[in-house]
């Protein structure tokens, strides 16, 4: 039976900060979040897959995952997997953007370079190395004004990261594996997601591939069918439209669904709630 993408994690505030250390070879499924994520890799033998691209991680690497991007870590052996994880809501960045501070620049720069991985050559001696340690410590801090202290350190980290990337834009690294055909297919789907006529046939035509081969290739490379991927992306988009105040019916059709009934039942299956219900925070079952 084919699995479906899972929306995991929770975010009932503007941000969350975690220090996590897993011992042993743990398996993670592909999933996505309603918020943006930054993973700071500290230790382990781990690769990270994001939207068709896979990266082999080294200590000090920074992985950027935008809201809605399907991803997972791949733990290769029975060694400790240690990392710091930041969950950041769109609102976290918006409050700074209003004052002219574009802390989301690093995410946009990564998208423009088709990369989710930052590797800074000066990691061992940089200010970024210092802030990594401080983030690890304050993630476990419960002293006076701990939440405010975490916010201050996260903001400092984002400022330093963006300053570094503005000075050294080559900090983004290419994936070690990425099938060009699959990347083209993923881009085409996301560029045409809201169009009702998006189908396996139209994608096959755009990719110059046989329909059967296209379906086989996509499933082999991502683990999921084209149909399930499109549905997940449209549900995520619709959920965002609804949260922004759009009516459920308008959200359904604007996100690319042809049929309201199909949308309604797909939404209920995914979120265990009707589209008209107030979105609830989803509990985190595991951290990646």
mmCIF file of C-alpha atoms in Angstrom:
data_model
loop_
_atom_site.group_PDB
_atom_site.id
_atom_site.type_symbol
_atom_site.label_atom_id
_atom_site.label_comp_id
_atom_site.label_asym_id
_atom_site.label_seq_id
_atom_site.Cartn_x
_atom_site.Cartn_y
_atom_site.Cartn_z
ATOM 1 C CA UNK A 1 0.000 0.000 0.000
ATOM 2 C CA UNK A 2 1.384 3.384 -0.944
ATOM 3 C CA UNK A 3 2.129 5.734 1.912
ATOM 4 C CA UNK A 4 1.062 9.364 1.848
ATOM 5 C CA UNK A 5 3.127 12.357 2.755
ATOM 6 C CA UNK A 6 2.701 13.347 6.378
ATOM 7 C CA UNK A 7 2.516 16.853 7.769
ATOM 8 C CA UNK A 8 4.518 16.617 10.988
ATOM 9 C CA UNK A 9 5.735 18.923 13.712
ATOM 10 C CA UNK A 10 3.846 21.665 15.446
ATOM 11 C CA UNK A 11 4.114 25.419 15.686
ATOM 12 C CA UNK A 12 1.762 27.264 18.013
ATOM 13 C CA UNK A 13 4.114 30.259 18.295
ATOM 14 C CA UNK A 14 6.322 32.188 15.861
ATOM 15 C CA UNK A 15 9.236 29.826 16.403
ATOM 16 C CA UNK A 16 10.467 26.659 18.085
ATOM 17 C CA UNK A 17 14.053 25.642 18.811
ATOM 18 C CA UNK A 18 15.179 22.078 19.495
ATOM 19 C CA UNK A 19 18.430 20.264 20.202
ATOM 20 C CA UNK A 20 18.025 16.578 19.274
ATOM 21 C CA UNK A 21 20.352 13.614 19.514
ATOM 22 C CA UNK A 22 19.202 10.195 18.294
ATOM 23 C CA UNK A 23 21.258 7.083 18.858
ATOM 24 C CA UNK A 24 20.870 4.305 16.309
ATOM 25 C CA UNK A 25 19.727 3.973 12.740
ATOM 26 C CA UNK A 26 16.285 5.577 12.690
ATOM 27 C CA UNK A 27 14.070 5.615 9.607
ATOM 28 C CA UNK A 28 12.177 8.768 8.618
ATOM 29 C CA UNK A 29 9.346 9.060 6.088
ATOM 30 C CA UNK A 30 8.954 11.875 3.574
ATOM 31 C CA UNK A 31 6.858 14.644 5.107
ATOM 32 C CA UNK A 32 6.349 18.399 5.068
ATOM 33 C CA UNK A 33 5.531 21.257 7.444
ATOM 34 C CA UNK A 34 3.302 24.323 7.362
ATOM 35 C CA UNK A 35 6.289 26.380 8.493
ATOM 36 C CA UNK A 36 9.888 26.933 7.433
ATOM 37 C CA UNK A 37 12.667 24.844 8.937
ATOM 38 C CA UNK A 38 16.404 25.222 9.416
ATOM 39 C CA UNK A 39 18.457 22.185 10.398
ATOM 40 C CA UNK A 40 21.992 22.647 11.718
ATOM 41 C CA UNK A 41 23.830 19.338 11.384
ATOM 42 C CA UNK A 42 26.284 18.592 14.188
ATOM 43 C CA UNK A 43 27.117 14.885 14.067
ATOM 44 C CA UNK A 44 26.299 11.606 12.300
ATOM 45 C CA UNK A 45 26.356 9.822 8.956
ATOM 46 C CA UNK A 46 23.295 11.327 7.333
ATOM 47 C CA UNK A 47 22.029 12.406 3.923
ATOM 48 C CA UNK A 48 19.120 14.797 3.476
ATOM 49 C CA UNK A 49 16.558 14.684 0.668
ATOM 50 C CA UNK A 50 14.549 17.779 -0.284
ATOM 51 C CA UNK A 51 12.191 17.863 -3.284
ATOM 52 C CA UNK A 52 14.093 15.415 -5.485
ATOM 53 C CA UNK A 53 17.620 16.440 -4.465
ATOM 54 C CA UNK A 54 19.814 14.595 -1.972
ATOM 55 C CA UNK A 55 22.724 16.032 0.025
ATOM 56 C CA UNK A 56 25.416 14.249 2.054
ATOM 57 C CA UNK A 57 25.804 16.214 5.291
ATOM 58 C CA UNK A 58 28.996 17.286 7.051
ATOM 59 C CA UNK A 59 29.196 18.772 10.573
ATOM 60 C CA UNK A 60 28.349 22.447 10.363
ATOM 61 C CA UNK A 61 26.069 22.106 7.343
ATOM 62 C CA UNK A 62 22.844 24.111 7.346
ATOM 63 C CA UNK A 63 19.762 22.731 5.601
ATOM 64 C CA UNK A 64 16.951 25.132 4.638
ATOM 65 C CA UNK A 65 13.488 23.664 4.046
ATOM 66 C CA UNK A 66 10.678 25.983 3.018
ATOM 67 C CA UNK A 67 7.085 25.408 4.122
ATOM 68 C CA UNK A 68 5.454 22.729 1.989
ATOM 69 C CA UNK A 69 8.694 21.200 0.719
ATOM 70 C CA UNK A 70 8.709 17.424 1.048
ATOM 71 C CA UNK A 71 11.841 16.137 2.739
ATOM 72 C CA UNK A 72 13.448 13.529 4.964
ATOM 73 C CA UNK A 73 16.816 12.613 6.491
ATOM 74 C CA UNK A 74 18.450 9.294 5.622
ATOM 75 C CA UNK A 75 20.480 7.896 8.521
ATOM 76 C CA UNK A 76 23.147 5.539 7.174
ATOM 77 C CA UNK A 77 24.531 3.790 10.232
ATOM 78 C CA UNK A 78 24.192 3.160 13.974
ATOM 79 C CA UNK A 79 25.865 6.372 15.056
ATOM 80 C CA UNK A 80 24.495 9.387 16.896
ATOM 81 C CA UNK A 81 22.489 11.795 14.752
ATOM 82 C CA UNK A 82 22.836 15.183 16.422
ATOM 83 C CA UNK A 83 21.296 18.440 15.202
ATOM 84 C CA UNK A 84 19.688 21.742 16.092
ATOM 85 C CA UNK A 85 16.314 22.422 14.481
ATOM 86 C CA UNK A 86 14.545 25.760 14.070
ATOM 87 C CA UNK A 87 10.854 25.928 13.197
ATOM 88 C CA UNK A 88 9.979 29.414 11.920
ATOM 89 C CA UNK A 89 6.530 30.634 10.933
ATOM 90 C CA UNK A 90 5.998 32.966 7.962
ATOM 91 C CA UNK A 91 4.893 35.521 10.567
ATOM 92 C CA UNK A 92 8.292 35.387 12.252
ATOM 93 C CA UNK A 93 9.918 36.762 9.111
ATOM 94 C CA UNK A 94 7.072 39.170 8.293
ATOM 95 C CA UNK A 95 7.444 41.102 11.534
ATOM 96 C CA UNK A 96 11.066 41.891 10.681
ATOM 97 C CA UNK A 97 10.295 42.515 7.003
ATOM 98 C CA UNK A 98 7.941 45.324 8.034
ATOM 99 C CA UNK A 99 10.962 47.112 9.493
ATOM 100 C CA UNK A 100 13.079 46.536 6.391
ATOM 101 C CA UNK A 101 15.005 43.468 7.598
ATOM 102 C CA UNK A 102 14.725 40.621 5.106
ATOM 103 C CA UNK A 103 15.834 37.657 7.224
ATOM 104 C CA UNK A 104 14.123 35.308 4.741
ATOM 105 C CA UNK A 105 16.716 36.264 2.101
ATOM 106 C CA UNK A 106 18.704 33.061 2.738
ATOM 107 C CA UNK A 107 15.694 30.922 1.765
ATOM 108 C CA UNK A 108 15.102 32.898 -1.430
ATOM 109 C CA UNK A 109 18.776 32.755 -2.330
ATOM 110 C CA UNK A 110 18.741 28.980 -1.889
ATOM 111 C CA UNK A 111 15.695 28.669 -4.135
ATOM 112 C CA UNK A 112 17.363 30.797 -6.820
ATOM 113 C CA UNK A 113 20.415 28.514 -6.695
ATOM 114 C CA UNK A 114 18.291 25.336 -6.633
ATOM 115 C CA UNK A 115 19.925 24.267 -3.375
ATOM 116 C CA UNK A 116 18.828 23.576 0.194
ATOM 117 C CA UNK A 117 22.333 23.090 1.628
ATOM 118 C CA UNK A 118 24.673 25.758 2.984
ATOM 119 C CA UNK A 119 28.278 24.779 3.708
ATOM 120 C CA UNK A 120 30.480 27.604 4.933
ATOM 121 C CA UNK A 121 34.200 27.055 4.335
ATOM 122 C CA UNK A 122 35.103 29.131 7.390
ATOM 123 C CA UNK A 123 32.842 27.109 9.705
ATOM 124 C CA UNK A 124 35.479 26.154 12.314
ATOM 125 C CA UNK A 125 36.570 29.728 12.988
ATOM 126 C CA UNK A 126 33.478 31.710 12.099
ATOM 127 C CA UNK A 127 30.947 33.504 14.243
ATOM 128 C CA UNK A 128 28.481 30.973 12.917
ATOM 129 C CA UNK A 129 30.327 28.225 14.822
ATOM 130 C CA UNK A 130 29.914 30.171 18.054
ATOM 131 C CA UNK A 131 26.224 30.723 17.523
ATOM 132 C CA UNK A 132 25.706 27.007 16.779
ATOM 133 C CA UNK A 133 26.912 26.184 20.286
ATOM 134 C CA UNK A 134 24.793 28.906 21.831
ATOM 135 C CA UNK A 135 21.699 27.727 19.978
ATOM 136 C CA UNK A 136 22.319 24.184 21.215
ATOM 137 C CA UNK A 137 22.533 25.405 24.795
ATOM 138 C CA UNK A 138 19.604 27.808 24.761
ATOM 139 C CA UNK A 139 17.363 25.151 23.183
ATOM 140 C CA UNK A 140 17.605 23.390 26.569
ATOM 141 C CA UNK A 141 17.535 26.551 28.690
ATOM 142 C CA UNK A 142 14.668 27.037 31.152
ATOM 143 C CA UNK A 143 16.110 29.988 33.080
ATOM 144 C CA UNK A 144 14.589 33.464 33.379
ATOM 145 C CA UNK A 145 13.194 34.803 30.064
ATOM 146 C CA UNK A 146 14.361 31.647 28.259
ATOM 147 C CA UNK A 147 11.930 32.106 25.366
ATOM 148 C CA UNK A 148 13.005 35.702 24.836
ATOM 149 C CA UNK A 149 16.651 34.612 24.956
ATOM 150 C CA UNK A 150 15.950 31.949 22.297
ATOM 151 C CA UNK A 151 14.307 34.535 20.063
ATOM 152 C CA UNK A 152 17.317 36.831 20.428
ATOM 153 C CA UNK A 153 19.761 34.025 19.545
ATOM 154 C CA UNK A 154 17.683 32.854 16.569
ATOM 155 C CA UNK A 155 17.513 36.421 15.264
ATOM 156 C CA UNK A 156 21.271 36.835 15.720
ATOM 157 C CA UNK A 157 21.895 33.569 13.874
ATOM 158 C CA UNK A 158 19.708 34.633 10.945
ATOM 159 C CA UNK A 159 21.425 38.014 10.732
ATOM 160 C CA UNK A 160 24.883 36.406 10.706
ATOM 161 C CA UNK A 161 23.805 33.757 8.205
ATOM 162 C CA UNK A 162 22.380 36.308 5.784
ATOM 163 C CA UNK A 163 25.402 38.593 6.163
ATOM 164 C CA UNK A 164 27.712 35.674 5.400
ATOM 165 C CA UNK A 165 25.719 34.619 2.326
ATOM 166 C CA UNK A 166 25.625 38.180 1.013
ATOM 167 C CA UNK A 167 29.436 38.262 1.260
ATOM 168 C CA UNK A 168 29.961 34.635 0.136
ATOM 169 C CA UNK A 169 27.057 33.614 -2.109
ATOM 170 C CA UNK A 170 28.855 30.385 -3.057
ATOM 171 C CA UNK A 171 28.001 28.956 0.352
ATOM 172 C CA UNK A 172 25.160 26.984 -1.263
ATOM 173 C CA UNK A 173 26.196 23.529 -2.461
ATOM 174 C CA UNK A 174 24.855 21.290 -5.194
ATOM 175 C CA UNK A 175 23.092 18.044 -4.420
ATOM 176 C CA UNK A 176 25.130 14.849 -4.672
ATOM 177 C CA UNK A 177 22.268 13.121 -6.457
ATOM 178 C CA UNK A 178 19.502 14.716 -8.495
ATOM 179 C CA UNK A 179 17.877 13.132 -11.537
ATOM 180 C CA UNK A 180 17.499 16.000 -14.047
ATOM 181 C CA UNK A 181 14.279 14.527 -15.440
ATOM 182 C CA UNK A 182 12.706 14.267 -11.984
ATOM 183 C CA UNK A 183 13.804 17.812 -11.076
ATOM 184 C CA UNK A 184 12.215 19.059 -14.308
ATOM 185 C CA UNK A 185 9.005 17.170 -13.517
ATOM 186 C CA UNK A 186 8.844 18.556 -9.968
ATOM 187 C CA UNK A 187 9.397 22.098 -11.230
ATOM 188 C CA UNK A 188 6.740 21.710 -13.902
ATOM 189 C CA UNK A 189 4.215 20.396 -11.370
ATOM 190 C CA UNK A 190 4.847 23.216 -8.910
ATOM 191 C CA UNK A 191 4.775 25.859 -11.659
ATOM 192 C CA UNK A 192 1.401 24.568 -12.922
ATOM 193 C CA UNK A 193 -0.094 23.369 -9.640
ATOM 194 C CA UNK A 194 -3.165 25.608 -9.742
ATOM 195 C CA UNK A 195 -4.108 24.683 -13.301
ATOM 196 C CA UNK A 196 -7.028 22.262 -13.504
ATOM 197 C CA UNK A 197 -5.643 20.531 -16.599
ATOM 198 C CA UNK A 198 -2.468 19.390 -14.826
ATOM 199 C CA UNK A 199 -2.338 15.633 -15.361
ATOM 200 C CA UNK A 200 0.079 12.761 -15.942
ATOM 201 C CA UNK A 201 -0.440 13.197 -19.695
ATOM 202 C CA UNK A 202 0.332 16.930 -19.703
ATOM 203 C CA UNK A 203 3.397 16.353 -17.510
ATOM 204 C CA UNK A 204 4.614 13.528 -19.754
ATOM 205 C CA UNK A 205 4.236 15.761 -22.795
ATOM 206 C CA UNK A 206 6.151 18.598 -21.126
ATOM 207 C CA UNK A 207 8.912 16.221 -20.017
ATOM 208 C CA UNK A 208 9.079 14.450 -23.413
ATOM 209 C CA UNK A 209 8.604 11.111 -21.670
ATOM 210 C CA UNK A 210 6.385 8.124 -22.198
ATOM 211 C CA UNK A 211 3.447 8.168 -19.750
ATOM 212 C CA UNK A 212 4.218 4.772 -18.237
ATOM 213 C CA UNK A 213 7.924 5.497 -17.954
ATOM 214 C CA UNK A 214 7.178 8.867 -16.332
ATOM 215 C CA UNK A 215 5.022 7.251 -13.651
ATOM 216 C CA UNK A 216 7.605 4.532 -13.009
ATOM 217 C CA UNK A 217 10.496 7.022 -12.848
ATOM 218 C CA UNK A 218 8.719 9.409 -10.480
ATOM 219 C CA UNK A 219 7.693 6.598 -8.117
ATOM 220 C CA UNK A 220 11.180 5.066 -8.169
ATOM 221 C CA UNK A 221 12.900 8.384 -7.420
ATOM 222 C CA UNK A 222 10.484 9.826 -4.853
ATOM 223 C CA UNK A 223 8.592 6.842 -3.459
ATOM 224 C CA UNK A 224 5.243 8.394 -4.372
ATOM 225 C CA UNK A 225 2.903 8.554 -7.310
ATOM 226 C CA UNK A 226 2.511 11.764 -9.296
ATOM 227 C CA UNK A 227 -1.144 11.938 -8.282
ATOM 228 C CA UNK A 228 -0.421 11.783 -4.546
ATOM 229 C CA UNK A 229 2.296 14.420 -4.854
ATOM 230 C CA UNK A 230 -0.027 16.821 -6.700
ATOM 231 C CA UNK A 231 -2.829 16.252 -4.177
ATOM 232 C CA UNK A 232 -0.523 16.918 -1.219
ATOM 233 C CA UNK A 233 0.787 20.133 -2.738
ATOM 234 C CA UNK A 234 -2.708 21.358 -3.543
ATOM 235 C CA UNK A 235 -3.971 20.566 -0.041
ATOM 236 C CA UNK A 236 -1.081 22.519 1.449
ATOM 237 C CA UNK A 237 -1.842 25.436 -0.847
ATOM 238 C CA UNK A 238 -5.572 25.313 -0.051
ATOM 239 C CA UNK A 239 -4.892 25.220 3.683
ATOM 240 C CA UNK A 240 -2.808 28.363 3.332
ATOM 241 C CA UNK A 241 -5.540 30.099 1.340
ATOM 242 C CA UNK A 242 -8.111 29.242 4.008
ATOM 243 C CA UNK A 243 -5.822 30.454 6.804
ATOM 244 C CA UNK A 244 -5.421 33.770 4.950
ATOM 245 C CA UNK A 245 -9.198 34.304 4.956
ATOM 246 C CA UNK A 246 -10.252 32.924 1.572
ATOM 247 C CA UNK A 247 -13.528 31.009 1.527
ATOM 248 C CA UNK A 248 -13.281 27.216 1.489
ATOM 249 C CA UNK A 249 -14.878 27.040 -1.964
ATOM 250 C CA UNK A 250 -12.514 29.628 -3.432
ATOM 251 C CA UNK A 251 -9.535 27.904 -1.798
ATOM 252 C CA UNK A 252 -10.587 24.606 -3.348
ATOM 253 C CA UNK A 253 -10.668 25.880 -6.925
ATOM 254 C CA UNK A 254 -7.781 28.337 -6.635
ATOM 255 C CA UNK A 255 -5.489 25.531 -5.489
ATOM 256 C CA UNK A 256 -6.291 23.492 -8.605
ATOM 257 C CA UNK A 257 -8.986 21.039 -7.502
ATOM 258 C CA UNK A 258 -11.659 20.419 -10.125
ATOM 259 C CA UNK A 259 -14.246 18.935 -7.795
ATOM 260 C CA UNK A 260 -15.267 20.293 -4.383
ATOM 261 C CA UNK A 261 -16.397 16.905 -3.059
ATOM 262 C CA UNK A 262 -13.061 15.310 -3.934
ATOM 263 C CA UNK A 263 -11.272 18.231 -2.278
ATOM 264 C CA UNK A 264 -13.418 17.992 0.848
ATOM 265 C CA UNK A 265 -12.763 14.297 1.430
ATOM 266 C CA UNK A 266 -9.064 14.585 0.598
ATOM 267 C CA UNK A 267 -8.789 17.440 3.100
ATOM 268 C CA UNK A 268 -10.588 15.447 5.819
ATOM 269 C CA UNK A 269 -8.368 12.436 5.259
ATOM 270 C CA UNK A 270 -5.254 14.567 5.441
ATOM 271 C CA UNK A 271 -6.013 16.853 8.370
ATOM 272 C CA UNK A 272 -8.707 14.899 10.274
ATOM 273 C CA UNK A 273 -10.910 17.981 10.084
ATOM 274 C CA UNK A 274 -13.270 19.705 7.685
ATOM 275 C CA UNK A 275 -11.853 22.589 5.616
ATOM 276 C CA UNK A 276 -14.135 24.978 7.497
ATOM 277 C CA UNK A 277 -12.726 23.955 10.882
ATOM 278 C CA UNK A 278 -10.124 26.153 12.512
ATOM 279 C CA UNK A 279 -6.682 24.706 11.695
ATOM 280 C CA UNK A 280 -5.233 22.957 14.718
ATOM 281 C CA UNK A 281 -1.573 22.502 15.546
ATOM 282 C CA UNK A 282 -0.392 18.996 14.743
ATOM 283 C CA UNK A 283 1.592 17.254 17.504
ATOM 284 C CA UNK A 284 5.159 16.302 16.634
ATOM 285 C CA UNK A 285 5.700 12.557 16.587
ATOM 286 C CA UNK A 286 9.374 12.708 15.671
ATOM 287 C CA UNK A 287 12.036 15.224 14.830
ATOM 288 C CA UNK A 288 14.222 15.077 11.750
#
